Amino acid sequence: MKALILVGGYGTRLRPLTLSVPKPLVEFCNKPILLHQVEALVKAGVNHVVLAVSYMSDLLEREMKAQEERLGIRISLSHEKEPLGTAGPLALARNLLTDNSDPFFVLNSDVICDFPFEEMVKFHKNHGRQGTIAVTRVEEPSKYGVVIYEGDSGQIHRFVEKPQVFVSNKINAGLYIFSPSMLDRIQLRPTSIEKEIFPVMAQEGHLYAMELEGFWMDIGQPKDFLTGMCLYLQSLRQQSPERLRTGPGFLGNVLVDPSAQIGNNCTIGPNVTIGADVVLEDGVRIKRCTVLRGARVRSHSWLESCIIGWSSSVGQWVRMENVTVLGEDVIVNDELYLNGANVLPHKSIAESVPEPRIIM
């Protein structure tokens, strides 16, 4: 089987991290976002993954060559010369996707969940039509495109964009499976799959919805990245609790790379991910944070709801909170307060940031 992953965007919502690394390679819970998806696809029997790329594709190509070998699959890149929306890339990769009659997956690269790919294949083959969309239940449907479908069969009737009156709380989860004949609907030009292709397929009775079990999150921006981390760690607690760190000083769900060094009298958690070669000095307090590879947090600093970029350094007695994000190689001097700061790579911060802002 094959899969196409849409990784063409600039990742602007996840800046400053995406100024150093293409979004699919940013580590989410100590593994590149893209790898969470690719490994789940391989487990479901996919042996050829096509990446629809445009931005920073050299880095992606290098990293994926290594993964191709490790996972024993084929990974191809399909290059967009101009942005083609969410449907155009399928037309561009048509030849790669249709050399057999198997259905193929299409994924948005920002999505993290308990990927139900095997169930999707069964469901799709069962109804025998052109397309299946995974849908998920949300608290606040007015922020999304809502899917209206028959509860028993899953046949989709229509879509309602950001409804102001409650019609349903099921939204498109950004995971699809299609039969190859569906590609005849798409021309090679900028096209939106959600607005131009799906409504017609639904009208013709060719589109079905399968509801996701478990958690789901679009982690394309820092606030949601941290929420997604909390959900993922909770899922890990249920499925592979042995991967979480426990013991004195660790509270709730904490994921720590074996190469990280943690000093004395630290309190870590709940909901923390510590990456490779990270150093936390004595007396550090961290909750609801991701600390990326090679970063250092000096003694007695207090961090909540932050993302600390690669090789960044946080001084002593620093307090950081409210979705503060440090890009790569940022230095924060001792005894400062950062509230919702967004700091671009290679900056040095010498004074407090009491109100949320971007530091360029």
C-alpha positions as semicolon CSV with decimal commas, in nm:
position;residue;x (nm);y (nm);z (nm)
1;M;0,000;0,000;0,000
2;K;0,095;0,363;-0,046
3;A;0,051;0,689;0,141
4;L;0,093;1,057;0,052
5;I;0,179;1,300;0,332
6;L;0,122;1,672;0,268
7;V;0,437;1,838;0,403
8;G;0,457;2,134;0,164
9;G;0,374;2,424;0,399
10;Y;0,620;2,673;0,546
11;G;0,523;2,583;0,903
12;T;0,467;2,952;0,985
13;R;0,235;2,868;1,276
14;L;0,512;2,674;1,453
15;R;0,776;2,944;1,428
16;P;1,039;3,002;1,562
17;L;1,112;2,624;1,558
18;T;1,045;2,596;1,183
19;L;1,305;2,863;1,105
20;S;1,570;2,596;1,180
21;V;1,404;2,271;1,077
22;P;1,114;2,185;0,841
23;K;0,803;2,127;1,051
24;P;0,777;1,751;0,981
25;L;1,124;1,705;1,139
26;V;1,052;1,899;1,460
27;E;1,062;1,644;1,742
28;F;0,727;1,581;1,907
29;C;0,772;1,368;2,221
30;N;1,131;1,291;2,115
31;K;1,050;1,175;1,761
32;P;1,007;1,386;1,445
33;I;0,635;1,458;1,384
34;L;0,661;1,287;1,045
35;L;0,805;0,966;1,192
36;H;0,507;0,918;1,424
37;Q;0,295;0,901;1,107
38;V;0,534;0,699;0,889
39;E;0,594;0,431;1,154
40;A;0,219;0,390;1,209
41;L;0,167;0,358;0,831
42;V;0,438;0,092;0,804
43;K;0,272;-0,103;1,086
44;A;-0,051;-0,101;0,881
45;G;0,123;-0,247;0,573
46;V;0,227;0,067;0,381
47;N;0,555;0,010;0,195
48;H;0,579;0,330;-0,014
49;V;0,540;0,679;0,136
50;V;0,527;0,985;-0,091
51;L;0,606;1,323;0,065
52;A;0,450;1,623;-0,112
53;V;0,720;1,885;-0,045
54;S;0,818;2,239;-0,136
55;Y;1,009;2,405;0,150
56;M;1,351;2,295;0,292
57;S;1,318;1,970;0,099
58;D;1,694;1,889;0,105
59;L;1,690;1,842;0,481
60;L;1,381;1,624;0,455
61;E;1,534;1,418;0,179
62;R;1,852;1,349;0,379
63;E;1,662;1,250;0,692
64;M;1,416;1,031;0,501
65;K;1,691;0,841;0,315
66;A;1,816;0,720;0,655
67;Q;1,462;0,626;0,763
68;E;1,394;0,447;0,436
69;E;1,676;0,206;0,512
70;R;1,585;0,162;0,877
71;L;1,216;0,091;0,806
72;G;1,273;-0,113;0,489
73;I;1,027;0,091;0,279
74;R;1,040;0,328;-0,017
75;I;1,011;0,703;0,047
76;S;0,968;0,934;-0,255
77;L;0,954;1,312;-0,272
78;S;0,706;1,488;-0,499
79;H;0,819;1,852;-0,547
80;E;0,569;2,135;-0,590
81;K;0,705;2,423;-0,799
82;E;0,411;2,639;-0,687
83;P;0,171;2,590;-0,393
84;L;-0,100;2,346;-0,509
85;G;-0,335;2,354;-0,208
86;T;-0,448;2,029;-0,046
87;A;-0,567;1,845;-0,362
88;G;-0,319;1,956;-0,631
89;P;-0,033;1,751;-0,477
90;L;-0,241;1,433;-0,535
91;A;-0,261;1,511;-0,906
92;L;0,113;1,587;-0,913
93;A;0,195;1,248;-0,753
94;R;-0,067;1,058;-0,956
95;N;0,187;0,826;-1,125
96;L;0,343;0,731;-0,792
97;L;0,004;0,652;-0,637
98;T;-0,171;0,458;-0,911
99;D;0,058;0,182;-1,033
100;N;-0,177;-0,071;-0,870
101;S;-0,543;-0,090;-0,768
102;D;-0,487;-0,065;-0,390
103;P;-0,643;0,225;-0,199
104;F;-0,390;0,480;-0,069
105;F;-0,372;0,704;0,239
106;V;-0,345;1,085;0,238
107;L;-0,240;1,262;0,560
108;N;-0,201;1,619;0,681
109;S;0,144;1,637;0,838
110;D;0,033;1,827;1,152
111;V;-0,189;1,555;1,294
112;I;-0,107;1,338;1,594
113;C;-0,342;1,068;1,727
114;D;-0,368;0,693;1,789
115;F;-0,347;0,631;1,413
116;P;-0,619;0,375;1,320
117;F;-0,484;0,290;0,974
118;E;-0,569;-0,082;0,976
119;E;-0,930;-0,008;1,079
120;M;-0,953;0,258;0,806
121;V;-0,853;0,005;0,538
122;K;-1,120;-0,243;0,658
123;F;-1,388;0,027;0,678
124;H;-1,299;0,164;0,334
125;K;-1,304;-0,175;0,162
126;N;-1,632;-0,253;0,336
127;H;-1,829;0,041;0,190
128;G;-1,657;0,008;-0,150
129;R;-1,682;0,377;-0,249
130;Q;-1,406;0,623;-0,346
131;G;-1,319;0,790;-0,018
132;T;-1,306;0,762;0,362
133;I;-1,236;1,052;0,598
134;A;-1,140;0,997;0,962
135;V;-1,348;1,228;1,182
136;T;-1,294;1,325;1,544
137;R;-1,517;1,475;1,811
138;V;-1,430;1,824;1,940
139;E;-1,556;2,046;2,221
140;E;-1,570;2,363;2,012
141;P;-1,696;2,276;1,659
142;S;-1,747;2,641;1,558
143;K;-1,369;2,670;1,496
144;Y;-1,367;2,391;1,235
145;G;-1,531;2,243;0,927
146;V;-1,799;2,006;1,056
147;V;-1,893;1,677;0,885
148;I;-2,260;1,572;0,866
149;Y;-2,303;1,198;0,809
150;E;-2,528;0,901;0,878
151;G;-2,450;0,749;1,216
152;D;-2,490;0,385;1,117
153;S;-2,334;0,366;0,769
154;G;-2,098;0,666;0,792
155;Q;-2,214;0,805;0,454
156;I;-2,132;1,177;0,442
157;H;-2,409;1,415;0,334
158;R;-2,245;1,755;0,359
159;F;-1,988;1,982;0,525
160;V;-2,056;2,298;0,726
161;E;-1,766;2,543;0,761
162;K;-1,733;2,694;1,114
163;P;-2,101;2,657;1,208
164;Q;-2,235;2,927;1,443
165;V;-2,535;2,706;1,533
166;F;-2,465;2,354;1,658
167;V;-2,509;2,097;1,379
168;S;-2,252;1,835;1,486
169;N;-1,930;1,806;1,687
170;K;-1,751;1,579;1,437
171;I;-1,474;1,737;1,230
172;N;-1,239;1,629;0,953
173;A;-0,928;1,481;1,125
174;G;-0,696;1,520;0,824
175;L;-0,652;1,143;0,761
176;Y;-0,801;0,996;0,443
177;I;-0,802;0,677;0,240
178;F;-0,899;0,683;-0,130
179;S;-0,949;0,441;-0,416
180;P;-0,729;0,531;-0,719
181;S;-1,034;0,627;-0,932
182;M;-1,081;0,929;-0,703
183;L;-0,777;1,093;-0,868
184;D;-0,976;1,143;-1,191
185;R;-1,157;1,423;-1,006
186;I;-0,843;1,635;-0,955
187;Q;-0,661;1,851;-1,209
188;L;-0,301;1,964;-1,174
189;R;-0,366;2,315;-1,042
190;P;-0,407;2,475;-0,698
191;T;-0,715;2,303;-0,554
192;S;-0,866;2,261;-0,208
193;I;-0,963;1,902;-0,136
194;E;-1,193;2,013;0,147
195;K;-1,381;2,285;-0,043
196;E;-1,376;2,168;-0,407
197;I;-1,343;1,788;-0,411
198;F;-1,512;1,651;-0,097
199;P;-1,851;1,826;-0,137
200;V;-1,892;1,678;-0,488
201;M;-1,787;1,330;-0,371
202;A;-2,037;1,352;-0,084
203;Q;-2,316;1,460;-0,319
204;E;-2,248;1,158;-0,536
205;G;-2,248;0,918;-0,237
206;H;-1,873;0,849;-0,268
207;L;-1,750;0,972;0,071
208;Y;-1,775;0,802;0,411
209;A;-1,672;0,901;0,764
210;M;-1,504;0,679;1,022
211;E;-1,488;0,808;1,378
212;L;-1,150;0,802;1,554
213;E;-1,114;0,640;1,892
214;G;-0,877;0,798;2,142
215;F;-0,706;1,136;2,128
216;W;-0,647;1,367;1,828
217;M;-0,468;1,699;1,790
218;D;-0,349;1,931;1,515
219;I;-0,009;2,026;1,660
220;G;0,075;2,294;1,403
221;Q;0,111;2,577;1,654
222;P;0,292;2,596;1,992
223;K;-0,018;2,607;2,216
224;D;-0,166;2,299;2,044
225;F;0,175;2,131;2,027
226;L;0,188;2,135;2,408
227;T;-0,176;2,019;2,440
228;G;-0,101;1,738;2,193
229;M;0,204;1,641;2,401
230;C;-0,016;1,606;2,712
231;L;-0,265;1,386;2,521
232;Y;0,012;1,174;2,367
233;L;0,182;1,117;2,704
234;Q;-0,151;1,013;2,857
235;S;-0,200;0,766;2,571
236;L;0,153;0,635;2,634
237;R;0,065;0,589;3,001
238;Q;-0,222;0,359;2,893
239;Q;-0,037;0,168;2,620
240;S;0,336;0,162;2,710
241;P;0,374;0,295;3,067
242;E;0,727;0,149;3,084
243;R;0,845;0,425;2,847
244;L;0,762;0,698;3,101
245;R;1,006;0,805;3,373
246;T;0,906;0,745;3,734
247;G;1,071;0,787;4,072
248;P;1,148;1,066;4,318
249;G;1,106;1,411;4,162
250;F;0,895;1,291;3,868
251;L;0,525;1,376;3,872
252;G;0,263;1,239;3,631
253;N;0,359;1,166;3,270
254;V;0,724;1,244;3,191
255;L;0,922;1,122;2,889
256;V;1,302;1,147;2,919
257;D;1,565;1,055;2,661
258;P;1,822;0,818;2,818
259;S;2,108;1,058;2,730
260;A;1,958;1,352;2,927
261;Q;2,122;1,455;3,258
262;I;1,904;1,564;3,548
263;G;2,052;1,726;3,859
264;N;1,958;1,692;4,227
265;N;1,631;1,811;4,382
266;C;1,458;1,873;4,049
267;T;1,080;1,837;4,018
268;I;0,978;1,736;3,667
269;G;0,618;1,698;3,549
270;P;0,341;1,650;3,497
271;N;0,345;1,646;3,115
272;V;0,710;1,702;3,028
273;T;0,928;1,575;2,741
274;I;1,306;1,596;2,781
275;G;1,508;1,540;2,461
276;A;1,849;1,390;2,387
277;D;2,158;1,542;2,555
278;V;1,950;1,789;2,756
279;V;2,104;1,905;3,086
280;L;1,883;2,015;3,376
281;E;2,090;2,148;3,666
282;D;1,998;2,118;4,035
283;G;1,666;2,240;4,171
284;V;1,496;2,295;3,836
285;R;1,113;2,288;3,829
286;I;0,947;2,204;3,495
287;K;0,584;2,131;3,408
288;R;0,396;2,103;3,077
289;C;0,707;2,168;2,866
290;T;0,906;2,021;2,580
291;V;1,285;2,062;2,605
292;L;1,452;1,984;2,273
293;R;1,786;1,817;2,206
294;G;2,100;1,972;2,355
295;A;1,928;2,245;2,559
296;R;2,046;2,336;2,909
297;V;1,839;2,473;3,199
298;R;2,054;2,608;3,479
299;S;1,986;2,567;3,849
300;H;1,664;2,678;4,023
301;S;1,479;2,788;3,713
302;W;1,100;2,744;3,691
303;L;0,934;2,660;3,356
304;E;0,568;2,600;3,272
305;S;0,406;2,567;2,925
306;C;0,725;2,632;2,729
307;I;0,909;2,486;2,432
308;I;1,288;2,516;2,467
309;G;1,462;2,499;2,127
310;W;1,766;2,293;2,034
311;S;2,092;2,388;2,210
312;S;1,929;2,679;2,391
313;S;2,044;2,783;2,737
314;V;1,820;2,909;3,018
315;G;2,007;3,086;3,301
316;Q;1,973;3,042;3,679
317;W;1,662;3,149;3,870
318;V;1,473;3,221;3,546
319;R;1,094;3,201;3,534
320;M;0,927;3,125;3,200
321;E;0,559;3,055;3,131
322;N;0,251;3,108;2,912
323;V;0,366;2,928;2,593
324;T;0,710;3,086;2,579
325;V;0,896;2,937;2,281
326;L;1,273;2,964;2,237
327;G;1,407;2,897;1,887
328;E;1,736;2,718;1,828
329;D;2,047;2,833;2,022
330;V;1,880;3,107;2,231
331;I;2,048;3,230;2,549
332;V;1,835;3,358;2,838
333;N;2,039;3,538;3,104
334;D;2,003;3,470;3,479
335;E;1,709;3,590;3,689
336;L;1,478;3,696;3,406
337;Y;1,101;3,654;3,363
338;L;0,960;3,555;3,021
339;N;0,582;3,559;2,974
340;G;0,462;3,426;2,636
341;A;0,783;3,529;2,460
342;N;0,849;3,396;2,110
343;V;1,225;3,417;2,058
344;L;1,384;3,372;1,715
345;P;1,697;3,154;1,677
346;H;2,045;3,266;1,794
347;K;1,920;3,553;2,013
348;S;2,048;3,647;2,356
349;I;1,788;3,774;2,603
350;A;1,925;4,021;2,861
351;E;1,602;4,165;3,003
352;S;1,263;4,032;3,116
353;V;0,970;4,002;2,876
354;P;0,664;4,073;3,096
355;E;0,407;4,073;2,809
356;P;0,374;3,820;2,525
357;R;0,569;3,931;2,215
358;I;0,805;3,818;1,940
359;I;1,177;3,883;1,997
360;M;1,351;3,918;1,658
